[in-house]
């Protein structure tokens, strides 16, 4: 059997062919090949990918950094050839268009996956209607995009479970498959040749793929009478986080002597599904907490084993993840330091390229209220709507003149956080630029910025000169060169104690710049 995972670089240049109202991009030589080979080519295009799990100002999670095109530049330079990201079931599909175009402009294939609504777990009938609605809008909006855009229908249905879930919830496999049966005909009405990635219920495990993604449970029929078995543009999807103590915690593989056999058994299930239904398989999420949660040697050995086992079986893969935030244990792309070379050496064989710095800050445009920004002293914070700065919301700070009146962001502490991972850091000899939009409530205002160690926040290693905030919307920047040793766990604070004042803040950014 030919290796379906080899790089497409050896194939002829892409040509564009219009088919049934959609646009299909395939190598010219493949147009006469069988339908199974067509699906194999799709897997070749998607494999060696990475999840870029970040937010947009309009959508996403307050835990994640905002999307920056530099993330895709970094992904391309690192040797990945596809990206995967989530879209929310409640959002206008048009807001993701820049992410699609940015990826396609860099010759990165794109796989998008809908992240469902938790309410679907307790109200599946209503949830199915909502699920059909979002996919109808996505399919219509992106119907003319090339086949380098792939639709993955639903991410980990069991992840939508609530405390009150039961037999009728999305933790129930039959119920989860009702969602997929309802939506596939809707997508196929406008995207007849679009590649669809279909996972099973639960957490998209290999066992669920083999049991449920079958004609028995995926029993939809299109208007022409065709269904699951006839669809040559369908890809089976599974996720692999095994052993869980290693992937999501700091347990050493030495304490898990049967992990390789157990992991191989799960991959074998996905392979059997592929052979049974003559459809390719994509492992669209897999990975583990990186350094310093595990040693480089053990982490590299884990990645190498899974990657080679999948490639030996012609199973494609998309690693999880790049972006998110610097504190996230799975994140391989640090906003300041760049790529994790240990992981990159295994995944793409690329020497980590120098990448453009990105901002480590989260909820920096206050779409999610005041989440992850904390006040101290006389400073009080609230959400300001229609502030006239960036987007519909901004941070409102009311402060009295005092020695302590500040608002800060730092590493989020909670049970189960990856140890040794921090949100904000600075490196010796590097220059950092801070920028933000601001306007005072009345008169002029004054702000200082400061950096300090989270372990001793009152011992500030930098305080800026006062920044005068003039009336009306203004953009402000200030720079700092860090001459001390690297600081890995840093608090960024805005100080307001110069006077009694009200100030609106928005679009806060921090990133390393070239030293002058």
PDB file of C-alpha atoms in Angstrom, residues 91-318:
ATOM      1  CA  UNK A  91     -21.500  33.030  16.328  1.00  0.00           C
ATOM      2  CA  UNK A  92     -21.921  34.546  12.892  1.00  0.00           C
ATOM      3  CA  UNK A  93     -19.726  32.370  10.643  1.00  0.00           C
ATOM      4  CA  UNK A  94     -18.440  35.476   8.848  1.00  0.00           C
ATOM      5  CA  UNK A  95     -16.291  36.468  11.834  1.00  0.00           C
ATOM      6  CA  UNK A  96     -13.928  33.578  11.095  1.00  0.00           C
ATOM      7  CA  UNK A  97     -13.333  34.580   7.497  1.00  0.00           C
ATOM      8  CA  UNK A  98     -10.040  36.345   8.208  1.00  0.00           C
ATOM      9  CA  UNK A  99      -8.693  33.205   9.870  1.00  0.00           C
ATOM     10  CA  UNK A 100      -9.656  31.090   6.871  1.00  0.00           C
ATOM     11  CA  UNK A 101      -8.146  33.492   4.373  1.00  0.00           C
ATOM     12  CA  UNK A 102      -4.957  33.998   6.395  1.00  0.00           C
ATOM     13  CA  UNK A 103      -4.407  30.239   6.506  1.00  0.00           C
ATOM     14  CA  UNK A 104      -5.207  29.607   2.864  1.00  0.00           C
ATOM     15  CA  UNK A 105      -3.017  32.539   1.826  1.00  0.00           C
ATOM     16  CA  UNK A 106      -0.137  30.751   3.569  1.00  0.00           C
ATOM     17  CA  UNK A 107      -0.960  27.470   1.815  1.00  0.00           C
ATOM     18  CA  UNK A 108      -2.229  25.957   5.067  1.00  0.00           C
ATOM     19  CA  UNK A 109      -5.219  23.647   4.841  1.00  0.00           C
ATOM     20  CA  UNK A 110      -7.946  24.408   7.402  1.00  0.00           C
ATOM     21  CA  UNK A 111     -10.196  22.131   9.406  1.00  0.00           C
ATOM     22  CA  UNK A 112     -12.872  23.822  11.482  1.00  0.00           C
ATOM     23  CA  UNK A 113     -14.821  22.139  14.248  1.00  0.00           C
ATOM     24  CA  UNK A 114     -18.011  23.322  15.929  1.00  0.00           C
ATOM     25  CA  UNK A 115     -17.877  23.669  19.693  1.00  0.00           C
ATOM     26  CA  UNK A 116     -21.400  23.032  20.918  1.00  0.00           C
ATOM     27  CA  UNK A 117     -23.552  24.689  23.520  1.00  0.00           C
ATOM     28  CA  UNK A 118     -23.729  23.177  27.002  1.00  0.00           C
ATOM     29  CA  UNK A 119     -27.511  23.568  27.031  1.00  0.00           C
ATOM     30  CA  UNK A 120     -27.749  20.914  24.321  1.00  0.00           C
ATOM     31  CA  UNK A 121     -26.872  18.341  26.947  1.00  0.00           C
ATOM     32  CA  UNK A 122     -30.158  18.745  28.781  1.00  0.00           C
ATOM     33  CA  UNK A 123     -32.288  19.830  25.816  1.00  0.00           C
ATOM     34  CA  UNK A 124     -31.097  17.725  22.859  1.00  0.00           C
ATOM     35  CA  UNK A 125     -34.178  18.367  20.702  1.00  0.00           C
ATOM     36  CA  UNK A 126     -33.633  22.109  20.904  1.00  0.00           C
ATOM     37  CA  UNK A 127     -29.912  21.506  20.503  1.00  0.00           C
ATOM     38  CA  UNK A 128     -30.373  19.636  17.237  1.00  0.00           C
ATOM     39  CA  UNK A 129     -32.272  22.590  15.798  1.00  0.00           C
ATOM     40  CA  UNK A 130     -29.457  24.938  16.872  1.00  0.00           C
ATOM     41  CA  UNK A 131     -26.824  22.566  15.502  1.00  0.00           C
ATOM     42  CA  UNK A 132     -28.534  22.413  12.127  1.00  0.00           C
ATOM     43  CA  UNK A 133     -28.862  26.201  12.112  1.00  0.00           C
ATOM     44  CA  UNK A 134     -25.164  26.902  12.719  1.00  0.00           C
ATOM     45  CA  UNK A 135     -24.015  24.347  10.137  1.00  0.00           C
ATOM     46  CA  UNK A 136     -26.496  25.650   7.596  1.00  0.00           C
ATOM     47  CA  UNK A 137     -25.017  29.124   8.017  1.00  0.00           C
ATOM     48  CA  UNK A 138     -21.411  27.880   7.892  1.00  0.00           C
ATOM     49  CA  UNK A 139     -22.047  25.697   4.858  1.00  0.00           C
ATOM     50  CA  UNK A 140     -23.796  28.484   2.967  1.00  0.00           C
ATOM     51  CA  UNK A 141     -21.244  31.161   3.835  1.00  0.00           C
ATOM     52  CA  UNK A 142     -18.211  29.044   2.857  1.00  0.00           C
ATOM     53  CA  UNK A 143     -19.709  26.951   0.054  1.00  0.00           C
ATOM     54  CA  UNK A 144     -17.347  28.384  -2.570  1.00  0.00           C
ATOM     55  CA  UNK A 145     -14.152  27.972  -0.566  1.00  0.00           C
ATOM     56  CA  UNK A 146     -11.662  25.409  -1.897  1.00  0.00           C
ATOM     57  CA  UNK A 147     -11.511  21.888  -0.540  1.00  0.00           C
ATOM     58  CA  UNK A 148      -8.554  22.939   1.612  1.00  0.00           C
ATOM     59  CA  UNK A 149     -11.321  23.986   4.022  1.00  0.00           C
ATOM     60  CA  UNK A 150     -12.697  20.889   5.780  1.00  0.00           C
ATOM     61  CA  UNK A 151     -15.731  20.745   8.082  1.00  0.00           C
ATOM     62  CA  UNK A 152     -15.395  18.706  11.300  1.00  0.00           C
ATOM     63  CA  UNK A 153     -18.921  18.466  12.603  1.00  0.00           C
ATOM     64  CA  UNK A 154     -18.809  18.320  16.408  1.00  0.00           C
ATOM     65  CA  UNK A 155     -16.072  18.395  19.025  1.00  0.00           C
ATOM     66  CA  UNK A 156     -16.284  15.873  21.892  1.00  0.00           C
ATOM     67  CA  UNK A 157     -20.051  15.695  22.557  1.00  0.00           C
ATOM     68  CA  UNK A 158     -19.556  14.392  26.098  1.00  0.00           C
ATOM     69  CA  UNK A 159     -17.692  17.588  26.905  1.00  0.00           C
ATOM     70  CA  UNK A 160     -21.032  19.386  26.811  1.00  0.00           C
ATOM     71  CA  UNK A 161     -22.367  17.330  29.709  1.00  0.00           C
ATOM     72  CA  UNK A 162     -23.874  19.007  32.763  1.00  0.00           C
ATOM     73  CA  UNK A 163     -24.384  17.691  36.275  1.00  0.00           C
ATOM     74  CA  UNK A 164     -27.963  16.815  35.409  1.00  0.00           C
ATOM     75  CA  UNK A 165     -27.174  14.930  32.208  1.00  0.00           C
ATOM     76  CA  UNK A 166     -28.650  11.504  31.733  1.00  0.00           C
ATOM     77  CA  UNK A 167     -29.689   9.034  29.060  1.00  0.00           C
ATOM     78  CA  UNK A 168     -30.985  11.807  26.814  1.00  0.00           C
ATOM     79  CA  UNK A 169     -27.869  13.964  26.973  1.00  0.00           C
ATOM     80  CA  UNK A 170     -24.924  14.193  24.644  1.00  0.00           C
ATOM     81  CA  UNK A 171     -23.106  11.758  26.912  1.00  0.00           C
ATOM     82  CA  UNK A 172     -25.423   9.178  25.347  1.00  0.00           C
ATOM     83  CA  UNK A 173     -24.009   7.891  22.061  1.00  0.00           C
ATOM     84  CA  UNK A 174     -27.312   7.418  20.264  1.00  0.00           C
ATOM     85  CA  UNK A 175     -28.388  10.962  21.124  1.00  0.00           C
ATOM     86  CA  UNK A 176     -25.092  12.417  19.891  1.00  0.00           C
ATOM     87  CA  UNK A 177     -25.488  10.581  16.577  1.00  0.00           C
ATOM     88  CA  UNK A 178     -28.934  12.144  16.122  1.00  0.00           C
ATOM     89  CA  UNK A 179     -27.133  15.497  15.861  1.00  0.00           C
ATOM     90  CA  UNK A 180     -24.890  14.237  13.070  1.00  0.00           C
ATOM     91  CA  UNK A 181     -27.708  12.552  11.173  1.00  0.00           C
ATOM     92  CA  UNK A 182     -29.689  15.790  11.210  1.00  0.00           C
ATOM     93  CA  UNK A 183     -26.898  18.019   9.950  1.00  0.00           C
ATOM     94  CA  UNK A 184     -25.146  16.044   7.192  1.00  0.00           C
ATOM     95  CA  UNK A 185     -27.979  16.376   4.632  1.00  0.00           C
ATOM     96  CA  UNK A 186     -28.104  20.117   5.337  1.00  0.00           C
ATOM     97  CA  UNK A 187     -24.381  20.516   4.655  1.00  0.00           C
ATOM     98  CA  UNK A 188     -24.477  18.283   1.577  1.00  0.00           C
ATOM     99  CA  UNK A 189     -27.241  20.444   0.067  1.00  0.00           C
ATOM    100  CA  UNK A 190     -24.705  23.259  -0.484  1.00  0.00           C
ATOM    101  CA  UNK A 191     -21.365  21.436  -0.193  1.00  0.00           C
ATOM    102  CA  UNK A 192     -21.754  18.240  -2.151  1.00  0.00           C
ATOM    103  CA  UNK A 193     -18.000  17.688  -2.515  1.00  0.00           C
ATOM    104  CA  UNK A 194     -16.780  19.222   0.741  1.00  0.00           C
ATOM    105  CA  UNK A 195     -14.725  16.864   2.910  1.00  0.00           C
ATOM    106  CA  UNK A 196     -16.529  16.191   6.198  1.00  0.00           C
ATOM    107  CA  UNK A 197     -14.697  14.928   9.270  1.00  0.00           C
ATOM    108  CA  UNK A 198     -16.957  12.816  11.480  1.00  0.00           C
ATOM    109  CA  UNK A 199     -16.137  11.690  15.006  1.00  0.00           C
ATOM    110  CA  UNK A 200     -18.094   9.460  17.325  1.00  0.00           C
ATOM    111  CA  UNK A 201     -19.805  10.446  20.590  1.00  0.00           C
ATOM    112  CA  UNK A 202     -18.136  10.660  23.990  1.00  0.00           C
ATOM    113  CA  UNK A 203     -14.794  12.443  23.710  1.00  0.00           C
ATOM    114  CA  UNK A 204     -14.312  11.426  20.071  1.00  0.00           C
ATOM    115  CA  UNK A 205     -12.405   8.332  21.119  1.00  0.00           C
ATOM    116  CA  UNK A 206     -11.312   5.600  18.734  1.00  0.00           C
ATOM    117  CA  UNK A 207     -13.701   3.130  20.352  1.00  0.00           C
ATOM    118  CA  UNK A 208     -16.637   5.481  19.797  1.00  0.00           C
ATOM    119  CA  UNK A 209     -15.588   5.959  16.177  1.00  0.00           C
ATOM    120  CA  UNK A 210     -15.593   2.233  15.558  1.00  0.00           C
ATOM    121  CA  UNK A 211     -18.882   1.599  17.365  1.00  0.00           C
ATOM    122  CA  UNK A 212     -21.025   4.542  16.279  1.00  0.00           C
ATOM    123  CA  UNK A 213     -19.756   5.953  12.980  1.00  0.00           C
ATOM    124  CA  UNK A 214     -21.434   3.175  11.041  1.00  0.00           C
ATOM    125  CA  UNK A 215     -24.561   2.790   8.891  1.00  0.00           C
ATOM    126  CA  UNK A 216     -26.406   1.572  11.988  1.00  0.00           C
ATOM    127  CA  UNK A 217     -26.078   4.881  13.846  1.00  0.00           C
ATOM    128  CA  UNK A 218     -25.191   7.223  10.980  1.00  0.00           C
ATOM    129  CA  UNK A 219     -28.307   6.331   9.046  1.00  0.00           C
ATOM    130  CA  UNK A 220     -29.065   9.602   7.218  1.00  0.00           C
ATOM    131  CA  UNK A 221     -30.085   9.549   3.576  1.00  0.00           C
ATOM    132  CA  UNK A 222     -29.642  12.320   1.036  1.00  0.00           C
ATOM    133  CA  UNK A 223     -32.306  13.159  -1.533  1.00  0.00           C
ATOM    134  CA  UNK A 224     -30.636  10.878  -4.062  1.00  0.00           C
ATOM    135  CA  UNK A 225     -30.832   7.977  -1.612  1.00  0.00           C
ATOM    136  CA  UNK A 226     -27.114   7.838  -0.816  1.00  0.00           C
ATOM    137  CA  UNK A 227     -25.740   7.764   2.720  1.00  0.00           C
ATOM    138  CA  UNK A 228     -22.727   7.066   4.876  1.00  0.00           C
ATOM    139  CA  UNK A 229     -21.361   4.121   2.908  1.00  0.00           C
ATOM    140  CA  UNK A 230     -21.597   5.985  -0.404  1.00  0.00           C
ATOM    141  CA  UNK A 231     -19.934   9.212   0.738  1.00  0.00           C
ATOM    142  CA  UNK A 232     -16.378   9.299  -0.635  1.00  0.00           C
ATOM    143  CA  UNK A 233     -15.736  12.713   0.945  1.00  0.00           C
ATOM    144  CA  UNK A 234     -15.969  11.575   4.552  1.00  0.00           C
ATOM    145  CA  UNK A 235     -13.071  11.288   6.997  1.00  0.00           C
ATOM    146  CA  UNK A 236     -13.255   9.440  10.313  1.00  0.00           C
ATOM    147  CA  UNK A 237     -11.999  11.427  13.299  1.00  0.00           C
ATOM    148  CA  UNK A 238     -10.699  10.383  16.703  1.00  0.00           C
ATOM    149  CA  UNK A 239      -8.844  12.031  19.588  1.00  0.00           C
ATOM    150  CA  UNK A 240      -6.072  10.402  21.586  1.00  0.00           C
ATOM    151  CA  UNK A 241      -4.975  11.528  25.037  1.00  0.00           C
ATOM    152  CA  UNK A 242      -3.589   8.349  26.515  1.00  0.00           C
ATOM    153  CA  UNK A 243      -2.371   7.640  29.083  1.00  0.00           C
ATOM    154  CA  UNK A 244      -4.334  10.450  30.691  1.00  0.00           C
ATOM    155  CA  UNK A 245      -2.033  10.780  33.696  1.00  0.00           C
ATOM    156  CA  UNK A 246       0.775  11.658  31.297  1.00  0.00           C
ATOM    157  CA  UNK A 247      -1.176  13.703  28.760  1.00  0.00           C
ATOM    158  CA  UNK A 248      -3.028  15.819  31.338  1.00  0.00           C
ATOM    159  CA  UNK A 249      -0.747  15.614  34.347  1.00  0.00           C
ATOM    160  CA  UNK A 250       2.846  15.006  35.383  1.00  0.00           C
ATOM    161  CA  UNK A 251       2.798  11.226  35.814  1.00  0.00           C
ATOM    162  CA  UNK A 252       5.940   9.670  34.363  1.00  0.00           C
ATOM    163  CA  UNK A 253       5.640   7.010  31.689  1.00  0.00           C
ATOM    164  CA  UNK A 254       7.894   4.891  33.891  1.00  0.00           C
ATOM    165  CA  UNK A 255       4.914   4.569  36.234  1.00  0.00           C
ATOM    166  CA  UNK A 256       2.706   3.400  33.337  1.00  0.00           C
ATOM    167  CA  UNK A 257       4.453   0.293  31.977  1.00  0.00           C
ATOM    168  CA  UNK A 258       1.578  -0.795  29.703  1.00  0.00           C
ATOM    169  CA  UNK A 259       0.993   2.586  28.073  1.00  0.00           C
ATOM    170  CA  UNK A 260       2.409   1.655  24.678  1.00  0.00           C
ATOM    171  CA  UNK A 261       0.289  -1.473  24.318  1.00  0.00           C
ATOM    172  CA  UNK A 262      -2.841   0.397  25.446  1.00  0.00           C
ATOM    173  CA  UNK A 263      -2.194   3.283  23.086  1.00  0.00           C
ATOM    174  CA  UNK A 264      -1.483   0.974  20.176  1.00  0.00           C
ATOM    175  CA  UNK A 265      -4.763  -0.846  20.828  1.00  0.00           C
ATOM    176  CA  UNK A 266      -6.684   2.423  20.509  1.00  0.00           C
ATOM    177  CA  UNK A 267      -4.924   3.317  17.262  1.00  0.00           C
ATOM    178  CA  UNK A 268      -5.696  -0.173  15.978  1.00  0.00           C
ATOM    179  CA  UNK A 269      -9.407   0.478  16.529  1.00  0.00           C
ATOM    180  CA  UNK A 270      -9.242   3.540  14.305  1.00  0.00           C
ATOM    181  CA  UNK A 271      -7.362   1.535  11.672  1.00  0.00           C
ATOM    182  CA  UNK A 272      -9.994  -1.215  11.737  1.00  0.00           C
ATOM    183  CA  UNK A 273     -12.731   1.374  11.215  1.00  0.00           C
ATOM    184  CA  UNK A 274     -10.853   2.714   8.181  1.00  0.00           C
ATOM    185  CA  UNK A 275     -10.416  -0.729   6.675  1.00  0.00           C
ATOM    186  CA  UNK A 276     -14.028  -1.728   7.346  1.00  0.00           C
ATOM    187  CA  UNK A 277     -15.583   1.334   5.716  1.00  0.00           C
ATOM    188  CA  UNK A 278     -12.870   2.213   3.174  1.00  0.00           C
ATOM    189  CA  UNK A 279     -12.521   5.741   4.513  1.00  0.00           C
ATOM    190  CA  UNK A 280      -9.412   7.549   5.798  1.00  0.00           C
ATOM    191  CA  UNK A 281      -8.867   8.444   9.432  1.00  0.00           C
ATOM    192  CA  UNK A 282      -7.595  11.664  11.001  1.00  0.00           C
ATOM    193  CA  UNK A 283      -6.458  11.983  14.612  1.00  0.00           C
ATOM    194  CA  UNK A 284      -7.560  15.605  14.899  1.00  0.00           C
ATOM    195  CA  UNK A 285      -6.414  16.040  18.505  1.00  0.00           C
ATOM    196  CA  UNK A 286      -3.581  14.413  20.407  1.00  0.00           C
ATOM    197  CA  UNK A 287      -0.759  15.527  22.648  1.00  0.00           C
ATOM    198  CA  UNK A 288       0.449  15.941  26.190  1.00  0.00           C
ATOM    199  CA  UNK A 289       1.677  18.548  28.632  1.00  0.00           C
ATOM    200  CA  UNK A 290       5.084  19.752  27.526  1.00  0.00           C
ATOM    201  CA  UNK A 291       8.183  20.927  29.427  1.00  0.00           C
ATOM    202  CA  UNK A 292       8.640  21.417  32.334  1.00  0.00           C
ATOM    203  CA  UNK A 293       5.755  19.076  33.168  1.00  0.00           C
ATOM    204  CA  UNK A 294       7.772  16.200  31.670  1.00  0.00           C
ATOM    205  CA  UNK A 295      11.400  15.711  30.787  1.00  0.00           C
ATOM    206  CA  UNK A 296      12.345  16.489  27.218  1.00  0.00           C
ATOM    207  CA  UNK A 297      13.438  12.882  26.664  1.00  0.00           C
ATOM    208  CA  UNK A 298      10.183  11.365  27.891  1.00  0.00           C
ATOM    209  CA  UNK A 299       8.047  13.919  26.061  1.00  0.00           C
ATOM    210  CA  UNK A 300       9.914  13.339  22.797  1.00  0.00           C
ATOM    211  CA  UNK A 301       9.650   9.573  23.197  1.00  0.00           C
ATOM    212  CA  UNK A 302       5.893   9.800  23.706  1.00  0.00           C
ATOM    213  CA  UNK A 303       5.374  11.975  20.634  1.00  0.00           C
ATOM    214  CA  UNK A 304       7.619   9.800  18.486  1.00  0.00           C
ATOM    215  CA  UNK A 305       5.815   6.597  19.418  1.00  0.00           C
ATOM    216  CA  UNK A 306       2.328   7.909  18.606  1.00  0.00           C
ATOM    217  CA  UNK A 307       3.368   9.732  15.449  1.00  0.00           C
ATOM    218  CA  UNK A 308       5.126   6.667  14.036  1.00  0.00           C
ATOM    219  CA  UNK A 309       2.294   4.306  14.963  1.00  0.00           C
ATOM    220  CA  UNK A 310      -0.196   6.530  13.137  1.00  0.00           C
ATOM    221  CA  UNK A 311       1.962   7.021  10.070  1.00  0.00           C
ATOM    222  CA  UNK A 312       2.630   3.284   9.854  1.00  0.00           C
ATOM    223  CA  UNK A 313      -1.148   2.817   9.576  1.00  0.00           C
ATOM    224  CA  UNK A 314      -1.681   5.755   7.197  1.00  0.00           C
ATOM    225  CA  UNK A 315      -3.569   7.738   9.836  1.00  0.00           C
ATOM    226  CA  UNK A 316      -3.305  11.514   9.611  1.00  0.00           C
ATOM    227  CA  UNK A 317      -2.745  13.715  12.656  1.00  0.00           C
ATOM    228  CA  UNK A 318      -3.225  17.283  13.898  1.00  0.00           C
TER     229      UNK A 318
END
